[in-house]
Amino acid sequence: MFKVIFACVHNAGRSQMAAAFFNQRADPAKAQAISAGTAPGARVHPEVQKVMAEVGIDLSTATPRKLTEELARGAQLLITMGCGDQCPYVPGLRRDDWPLRDPKGLPLEEVRAIRDEIRIRVQQLLETENAGR
């Protein structure tokens, strides 16, 4: 089972979108994604919920959570989401960084652009790891 962690600081935007797209498109027998943050927010950003709902993904019940060693156990890959020095580090995991803007407070058209870039990156990851449906 290929397990990937998508992480950003607040786990309220980019990482939530990435994990949702990954789990929607991955073969559940082959791969799974989780999202987490180093300083989780209280909720997923409303603008993120809105643009994800536009593509049929409901994040209204998603809850930001803290990246812990227990949560990371069994993962092979950590993808950080452009959080710079605040990005988490988990020993032993392969790591990549996707330099994406934080969608919090941005106009919807900019949040949509971030969403669409994440969708493309997730699709490429699934193809690379041979984990798609």
C-alpha positions as a Markdown table, in Angstrom:
| # | Residue | x | y | z |
|---|---|---|---|---|
| 1 | Met | 0.0 | 0.0 | 0.0 |
| 2 | Phe | 1.4 | 3.3 | -1.1 |
| 3 | Lys | 0.7 | 6.0 | 1.6 |
| 4 | Val | 1.3 | 9.7 | 1.0 |
| 5 | Ile | 1.0 | 12.6 | 3.4 |
| 6 | Phe | 0.1 | 16.0 | 2.1 |
| 7 | Ala | 1.1 | 18.6 | 4.6 |
| 8 | Cys | 0.9 | 22.4 | 5.0 |
| 9 | Val | 1.0 | 24.6 | 8.1 |
| 10 | His | -2.7 | 24.9 | 8.9 |
| 11 | Asn | -4.1 | 21.8 | 7.1 |
| 12 | Ala | -7.0 | 24.0 | 6.0 |
| 13 | Gly | -6.5 | 24.4 | 2.3 |
| 14 | Arg | -3.8 | 23.0 | -0.1 |
| 15 | Ser | -3.2 | 19.7 | 1.8 |
| 16 | Gln | -6.9 | 19.1 | 2.2 |
| 17 | Met | -7.5 | 19.6 | -1.6 |
| 18 | Ala | -4.5 | 17.4 | -2.5 |
| 19 | Ala | -5.6 | 14.5 | -0.3 |
| 20 | Ala | -9.2 | 14.7 | -1.5 |
| 21 | Phe | -8.2 | 14.6 | -5.1 |
| 22 | Phe | -5.7 | 11.7 | -4.5 |
| 23 | Asn | -8.2 | 9.6 | -2.6 |
| 24 | Gln | -10.9 | 10.3 | -5.2 |
| 25 | Arg | -8.7 | 9.0 | -8.1 |
| 26 | Ala | -6.5 | 6.4 | -6.4 |
| 27 | Asp | -7.2 | 2.7 | -6.4 |
| 28 | Pro | -7.9 | 2.2 | -2.7 |
| 29 | Ala | -6.3 | -1.2 | -2.9 |
| 30 | Lys | -3.0 | 0.4 | -4.0 |
| 31 | Ala | -2.8 | 3.8 | -2.4 |
| 32 | Gln | -4.1 | 6.2 | 0.3 |
| 33 | Ala | -3.5 | 9.9 | 1.2 |
| 34 | Ile | -3.9 | 11.7 | 4.4 |
| 35 | Ser | -3.5 | 15.4 | 5.1 |
| 36 | Ala | -2.1 | 17.1 | 8.1 |
| 37 | Gly | -0.4 | 20.3 | 9.3 |
| 38 | Thr | 2.2 | 21.5 | 11.8 |
| 39 | Ala | -0.2 | 24.1 | 13.4 |
| 40 | Pro | -3.7 | 22.9 | 12.3 |
| 41 | Gly | -6.4 | 25.5 | 11.9 |
| 42 | Ala | -9.9 | 25.4 | 13.3 |
| 43 | Arg | -11.6 | 24.4 | 10.0 |
| 44 | Val | -11.1 | 24.1 | 6.3 |
| 45 | His | -11.1 | 27.5 | 4.7 |
| 46 | Pro | -14.6 | 28.4 | 3.3 |
| 47 | Glu | -13.2 | 29.4 | -0.1 |
| 48 | Val | -11.5 | 26.0 | -0.4 |
| 49 | Gln | -14.8 | 24.2 | 0.6 |
| 50 | Lys | -16.6 | 26.2 | -2.1 |
| 51 | Val | -14.2 | 25.5 | -5.0 |
| 52 | Met | -13.9 | 21.9 | -4.1 |
| 53 | Ala | -17.7 | 21.6 | -4.0 |
| 54 | Glu | -17.7 | 23.0 | -7.6 |
| 55 | Val | -15.9 | 19.8 | -8.7 |
| 56 | Gly | -18.0 | 17.4 | -6.6 |
| 57 | Ile | -15.8 | 17.1 | -3.5 |
| 58 | Asp | -17.4 | 17.9 | -0.2 |
| 59 | Leu | -14.9 | 19.1 | 2.4 |
| 60 | Ser | -17.5 | 20.5 | 4.8 |
| 61 | Thr | -16.9 | 17.7 | 7.4 |
| 62 | Ala | -13.1 | 17.6 | 6.9 |
| 63 | Thr | -11.2 | 18.6 | 10.0 |
| 64 | Pro | -7.6 | 19.9 | 10.1 |
| 65 | Arg | -5.3 | 17.7 | 12.1 |
| 66 | Lys | -1.7 | 17.7 | 13.4 |
| 67 | Leu | 1.0 | 15.8 | 11.7 |
| 68 | Thr | 2.3 | 13.3 | 14.3 |
| 69 | Glu | 4.7 | 10.4 | 14.1 |
| 70 | Glu | 1.8 | 8.1 | 14.7 |
| 71 | Leu | -0.1 | 9.6 | 11.7 |
| 72 | Ala | 3.0 | 9.3 | 9.5 |
| 73 | Arg | 3.7 | 5.7 | 10.4 |
| 74 | Gly | 3.6 | 3.5 | 7.3 |
| 75 | Ala | 3.8 | 6.4 | 4.9 |
| 76 | Gln | 6.4 | 6.4 | 2.0 |
| 77 | Leu | 6.1 | 10.0 | 0.8 |
| 78 | Leu | 5.6 | 13.4 | 2.4 |
| 79 | Ile | 4.5 | 16.3 | 0.1 |
| 80 | Thr | 4.7 | 19.7 | 1.6 |
| 81 | Met | 2.8 | 22.5 | 0.1 |
| 82 | Gly | 5.0 | 25.6 | -0.1 |
| 83 | Cys | 5.2 | 26.3 | 3.6 |
| 84 | Gly | 8.9 | 27.2 | 3.6 |
| 85 | Asp | 10.7 | 26.9 | 6.9 |
| 86 | Gln | 7.5 | 25.9 | 8.7 |
| 87 | Cys | 7.2 | 22.8 | 6.5 |
| 88 | Pro | 7.3 | 19.6 | 8.6 |
| 89 | Tyr | 10.1 | 17.0 | 8.4 |
| 90 | Val | 9.5 | 13.4 | 9.0 |
| 91 | Pro | 12.6 | 11.2 | 9.2 |
| 92 | Gly | 12.7 | 8.3 | 6.8 |
| 93 | Leu | 10.1 | 9.6 | 4.3 |
| 94 | Arg | 10.8 | 10.5 | 0.7 |
| 95 | Arg | 9.9 | 14.2 | 0.4 |
| 96 | Asp | 8.8 | 16.6 | -2.2 |
| 97 | Asp | 7.6 | 20.2 | -2.1 |
| 98 | Trp | 4.9 | 21.7 | -4.2 |
| 99 | Pro | 5.4 | 25.5 | -4.1 |
| 100 | Leu | 1.8 | 26.6 | -4.0 |
| 101 | Arg | 0.2 | 29.8 | -2.6 |
| 102 | Asp | -1.9 | 29.6 | 0.5 |
| 103 | Pro | -5.6 | 30.0 | -0.7 |
| 104 | Lys | -6.8 | 31.5 | 2.5 |
| 105 | Gly | -8.6 | 34.8 | 1.8 |
| 106 | Leu | -7.9 | 34.8 | -1.9 |
| 107 | Pro | -10.6 | 35.6 | -4.5 |
| 108 | Leu | -12.3 | 32.5 | -5.8 |
| 109 | Glu | -10.7 | 32.6 | -9.2 |
| 110 | Glu | -7.3 | 32.4 | -7.6 |
| 111 | Val | -8.4 | 29.6 | -5.3 |
| 112 | Arg | -9.7 | 27.7 | -8.4 |
| 113 | Ala | -6.3 | 28.1 | -10.1 |
| 114 | Ile | -4.6 | 26.6 | -7.1 |
| 115 | Arg | -7.2 | 23.8 | -7.0 |
| 116 | Asp | -6.6 | 23.1 | -10.7 |
| 117 | Glu | -2.8 | 23.0 | -10.3 |
| 118 | Ile | -3.2 | 20.6 | -7.3 |
| 119 | Arg | -5.4 | 18.4 | -9.4 |
| 120 | Ile | -2.8 | 18.2 | -12.2 |
| 121 | Arg | 0.0 | 17.5 | -9.7 |
| 122 | Val | -2.0 | 14.8 | -8.0 |
| 123 | Gln | -2.8 | 13.1 | -11.3 |
| 124 | Gln | 0.9 | 13.1 | -12.3 |
| 125 | Leu | 1.8 | 11.6 | -8.9 |
| 126 | Leu | -0.8 | 8.8 | -9.3 |
| 127 | Glu | 0.6 | 8.0 | -12.8 |
| 128 | Thr | 4.2 | 8.1 | -11.5 |
| 129 | Glu | 3.4 | 5.8 | -8.6 |
| 130 | Asn | 1.0 | 3.6 | -10.7 |
| 131 | Ala | -1.7 | 4.1 | -8.1 |
| 132 | Gly | -4.7 | 5.3 | -10.1 |
| 133 | Arg | -8.0 | 3.6 | -10.6 |
